XYZ file of N, CA and C in Angstrom:
324
model
N -21.756 -10.387 5.893
C -21.808 -11.490 6.425
C -20.526 -11.727 6.836
N -19.550 -11.517 6.329
C -18.106 -12.096 6.742
C -17.807 -11.281 8.107
N -18.048 -10.013 8.272
C -17.799 -9.605 9.659
C -18.654 -10.219 10.662
N -19.786 -10.477 10.307
C -20.611 -11.299 11.497
C -20.185 -12.606 11.489
N -19.625 -13.449 10.649
C -19.116 -14.765 11.133
C -17.863 -14.461 11.561
N -17.092 -13.612 11.529
C -15.849 -13.570 12.409
C -16.000 -12.895 13.523
N -17.414 -12.591 13.996
C -17.466 -11.881 15.315
C -17.112 -10.455 15.443
N -17.081 -9.709 14.493
C -16.619 -8.353 14.411
C -17.374 -7.541 13.666
N -18.701 -7.615 13.505
C -19.742 -7.049 12.839
C -19.591 -5.459 13.423
N -19.304 -5.100 14.590
C -19.195 -3.791 14.651
C -17.946 -3.034 14.477
N -17.440 -3.699 13.683
C -16.248 -2.959 12.870
C -16.680 -2.225 11.567
N -17.780 -2.903 11.038
C -17.926 -2.464 9.594
C -18.577 -1.002 9.814
N -19.289 -0.399 10.382
C -19.568 1.051 10.803
C -18.156 1.841 10.758
N -17.213 1.233 11.133
C -15.928 2.059 11.395
C -15.190 2.277 10.036
N -15.458 1.454 9.282
C -14.847 1.376 7.912
C -15.018 2.796 7.100
N -13.778 2.996 6.411
C -13.998 4.546 5.529
C -15.021 4.319 4.571
N -15.599 5.480 4.365
C -16.589 5.392 3.121
C -15.582 5.551 1.787
N -14.486 5.964 1.851
C -13.787 6.319 0.787
C -12.402 5.756 0.983
N -11.880 5.161 -0.121
C -10.584 4.680 -0.094
C -9.546 5.471 -0.947
N -8.543 5.714 -0.622
C -7.441 6.730 -1.339
C -6.341 5.911 -1.933
N -6.024 6.029 -3.125
C -4.470 5.535 -3.560
C -3.384 5.940 -3.024
N -2.585 5.140 -2.841
C -1.038 5.405 -2.120
C -0.563 6.928 -2.647
N -0.154 7.611 -1.729
C 0.607 9.056 -2.213
C -0.554 10.089 -2.297
N -2.002 9.706 -2.124
C -2.784 10.785 -2.317
C -2.910 11.516 -1.094
N -3.149 12.817 -1.141
C -3.393 13.682 0.114
C -4.644 13.668 0.979
N -4.165 13.380 2.152
C -5.339 13.096 3.237
C -5.490 14.359 3.699
N -4.789 15.169 3.966
C -4.883 16.649 4.624
C -3.858 17.145 4.947
N -3.876 18.139 5.760
C -2.631 18.843 6.302
C -2.239 18.998 7.680
N -1.387 18.982 7.975
C -0.921 19.054 9.318
C -1.617 20.068 10.452
N -2.398 20.046 11.370
C -2.624 21.142 12.107
C -1.624 21.606 12.819
N -1.796 22.940 13.438
C -0.621 23.567 14.292
C -0.527 22.816 15.309
N -1.282 22.080 16.173
C -0.880 21.455 17.216
C -0.089 20.413 16.960
N -0.495 19.470 15.834
C 0.239 18.276 15.540
C 1.560 18.840 15.197
N 1.621 19.911 14.402
C 2.870 20.300 13.547
C 3.921 20.790 15.053
N 3.251 21.034 15.927
C 4.449 21.447 17.144
C 4.846 20.245 17.919
N 3.942 19.351 17.907
C 4.239 18.099 18.696
C 5.373 17.312 17.784
N 5.256 17.264 16.414
C 6.175 16.581 15.775
C 7.554 17.229 15.130
N 7.495 18.801 15.544
C 8.430 19.382 15.208
C 8.515 19.556 13.600
N 7.430 19.702 12.997
C 7.317 19.949 11.581
C 6.448 21.266 11.392
N 6.619 21.905 10.032
C 5.625 22.999 9.948
C 4.200 22.684 9.720
N 3.349 23.666 10.092
C 1.905 23.685 10.215
C 1.691 23.636 8.539
N 0.813 22.968 8.052
C 0.349 22.616 6.662
C 1.048 21.679 6.014
N 2.101 20.922 6.652
C 2.658 20.168 5.865
C 1.685 18.652 5.235
N 1.640 18.127 4.147
C 0.891 17.546 3.446
C 0.931 16.113 4.240
N -0.332 15.662 4.447
C -0.312 14.101 5.184
C -0.883 13.504 3.787
N 0.000 12.136 3.818
C -0.527 11.340 2.436
C -0.773 10.028 2.889
N -1.712 9.116 2.087
C -1.883 7.958 2.285
C -0.829 7.024 1.972
N -0.510 6.266 3.158
C 0.638 5.261 2.926
C 0.453 3.838 2.117
N 1.291 3.093 2.485
C 0.841 1.596 1.486
C 1.747 0.567 2.304
N 1.602 -0.691 1.859
C 2.169 -1.699 2.444
C 3.685 -1.422 2.362
N 4.326 -2.021 3.313
C 5.632 -1.947 3.626
C 6.479 -2.418 2.401
N 6.169 -3.535 1.813
C 6.983 -3.980 0.699
C 6.967 -2.974 -0.568
N 5.901 -2.808 -0.755
C 5.422 -2.017 -1.900
C 6.071 -0.455 -1.658
N 6.000 0.240 -0.674
C 6.855 1.224 -0.399
C 8.454 1.037 -0.496
N 8.652 -0.365 -0.110
C 10.071 -0.311 -0.044
C 10.714 -0.225 -1.591
N 9.746 -0.833 -2.599
C 9.963 -1.128 -3.730
C 10.466 0.253 -4.340
N 9.485 1.023 -4.203
C 9.595 2.714 -4.459
C 11.120 3.007 -4.047
N 11.233 3.118 -2.770
C 12.360 3.407 -2.275
C 13.712 2.777 -2.640
N 13.581 1.570 -3.398
C 14.609 0.922 -3.973
C 14.821 1.445 -5.277
N 13.802 2.105 -5.904
C 13.818 2.403 -7.197
C 13.335 1.480 -7.950
N 12.821 0.290 -7.645
C 12.331 -0.872 -8.511
C 10.749 -0.415 -9.029
N 10.654 0.492 -10.040
C 9.625 0.884 -10.500
C 9.170 0.786 -11.904
N 9.992 0.096 -12.520
C 10.003 0.046 -13.802
C 9.706 -1.346 -14.381
N 8.786 -1.863 -15.242
C 8.450 -3.291 -15.842
C 9.587 -4.028 -16.100
N 9.721 -5.294 -15.648
C 10.884 -5.918 -15.727
C 11.879 -6.336 -14.573
N 11.564 -5.045 -13.699
C 12.533 -5.092 -12.171
C 12.323 -5.902 -11.218
N 13.103 -6.428 -10.422
C 12.746 -7.526 -9.605
C 13.434 -6.990 -8.339
N 13.132 -6.936 -7.253
C 13.848 -6.935 -5.944
C 13.711 -7.807 -4.588
N 14.588 -7.933 -3.868
C 14.261 -8.918 -2.708
C 14.136 -7.822 -1.583
N 12.950 -8.000 -0.662
C 13.088 -7.528 0.457
C 13.046 -8.234 1.557
N 13.775 -8.090 2.741
C 14.007 -8.903 3.491
C 13.596 -8.380 4.903
N 13.185 -9.061 5.933
C 12.689 -8.423 7.195
C 11.964 -9.481 7.906
N 10.902 -9.490 8.408
C 10.082 -10.485 9.064
C 9.796 -11.871 8.179
N 9.854 -11.366 6.922
C 9.743 -12.538 5.823
C 10.716 -12.201 4.760
N 10.777 -12.926 3.797
C 11.656 -12.470 2.621
C 10.871 -12.506 1.425
N 10.607 -11.388 0.664
C 9.946 -11.372 -0.506
C 10.633 -10.781 -1.703
N 10.134 -11.528 -2.842
C 10.680 -11.475 -4.244
C 9.664 -10.347 -4.814
N 9.680 -9.265 -5.157
C 8.880 -8.334 -5.699
C 9.026 -7.721 -7.109
N 8.039 -7.898 -7.934
C 8.441 -7.676 -9.191
C 7.440 -6.399 -9.692
N 8.103 -5.698 -10.858
C 7.033 -4.904 -11.688
C 6.702 -5.260 -12.803
N 5.417 -5.135 -13.272
C 5.140 -5.507 -14.677
C 4.072 -4.827 -15.383
N 3.978 -4.727 -16.737
C 2.756 -4.146 -17.556
C 1.452 -4.779 -17.338
N 1.678 -6.189 -16.771
C 0.421 -7.055 -16.716
C -0.150 -7.034 -15.334
N -1.506 -7.369 -15.128
C -2.074 -7.534 -14.086
C -2.273 -8.848 -13.613
N -1.788 -9.800 -14.554
C -2.089 -11.354 -14.687
C -1.900 -11.856 -13.312
N -2.527 -12.954 -13.083
C -2.358 -13.554 -11.717
C -1.648 -14.785 -11.671
N -0.878 -15.269 -10.729
C -0.183 -16.468 -10.507
C -0.663 -17.168 -9.408
N -0.576 -18.308 -9.116
C -0.861 -19.475 -8.006
C 0.170 -18.970 -6.899
N 1.520 -18.594 -7.600
C 2.677 -18.657 -6.474
C 3.032 -17.042 -6.057
N 2.161 -16.088 -6.131
C 2.505 -14.713 -6.001
C 1.373 -13.890 -5.408
N 1.462 -12.959 -5.054
C 0.219 -12.152 -4.436
C 0.559 -10.759 -5.663
N -0.874 -10.678 -6.176
C -0.866 -9.654 -7.269
C -0.928 -10.179 -8.405
N -0.503 -9.563 -9.637
C -0.140 -8.303 -9.574
C -1.326 -7.340 -9.670
N -0.693 -6.348 -8.709
C -1.923 -5.314 -8.356
C -1.812 -3.841 -9.266
N -2.761 -3.748 -10.105
C -2.787 -2.524 -11.071
C -2.669 -1.051 -10.587
N -1.669 -0.669 -10.995
C -1.686 0.958 -10.236
C -1.322 0.997 -8.817
N -0.585 -0.083 -8.403
C -0.539 -0.043 -7.018
C 1.123 -0.290 -6.872
N 1.933 0.509 -6.104
C 1.327 1.766 -5.735
C 1.459 3.036 -6.758
N 1.972 2.614 -7.796
C 2.272 3.788 -8.870
C 1.240 3.552 -9.927
N 0.800 4.627 -10.378
C -0.342 4.555 -11.542
C 0.373 3.897 -12.987
N -0.194 3.098 -13.700
C 0.423 2.789 -14.918
C 1.494 1.340 -14.803
N 1.607 0.941 -13.775
C 2.405 -0.334 -13.451
C 1.837 -1.076 -12.552
N 2.222 -2.622 -12.393
C 1.429 -3.533 -11.471
C 2.494 -4.041 -10.585
N 2.784 -3.916 -9.707
C 3.447 -4.785 -8.506
C 2.846 -6.177 -8.109
N 3.652 -7.005 -7.984
C 3.560 -8.262 -7.169
C 4.641 -8.917 -6.352
N 4.221 -9.619 -5.541
C 5.259 -10.134 -4.627
C 4.941 -11.583 -4.204
N 5.969 -12.337 -3.969
C 6.203 -13.681 -3.648
C 7.112 -14.050 -2.807
N 6.901 -15.489 -2.291
C 8.015 -15.834 -1.189
C 8.989 -16.902 -1.833
C-alpha cells in the first residue's frame, strides 16, 4: 500500500527477493567485467553498505564504546554499542550492522 500511495507501485516487483548482509559475497566478476575494470576474472563482488557505517569500519571504529565523527554533506556522530536500544535523537542502533555481534548508531 505504501508504494501505491507514493505512486510507485511499479517498483515493488523490481525489489529483490533476498537481502544480503554487508560483506556477503554476491557473485564473482565475469571475464568481460574484469577486462573493463582492469581486475582479475573471478574477483569477489560483495554487498556494500551505507557510507557512514562503511566509513566507521575504515576508521577502525568497530568496538563497543567507540565513537567517531564523519563529515561530508552532513556531520554524523557514529557510535558502537553492545545494545540495540533506541533513542529519539539518533538512528539505530542497528544490530549486526555492518559487523556481526555489535550495534552501530548515528546521530547529528
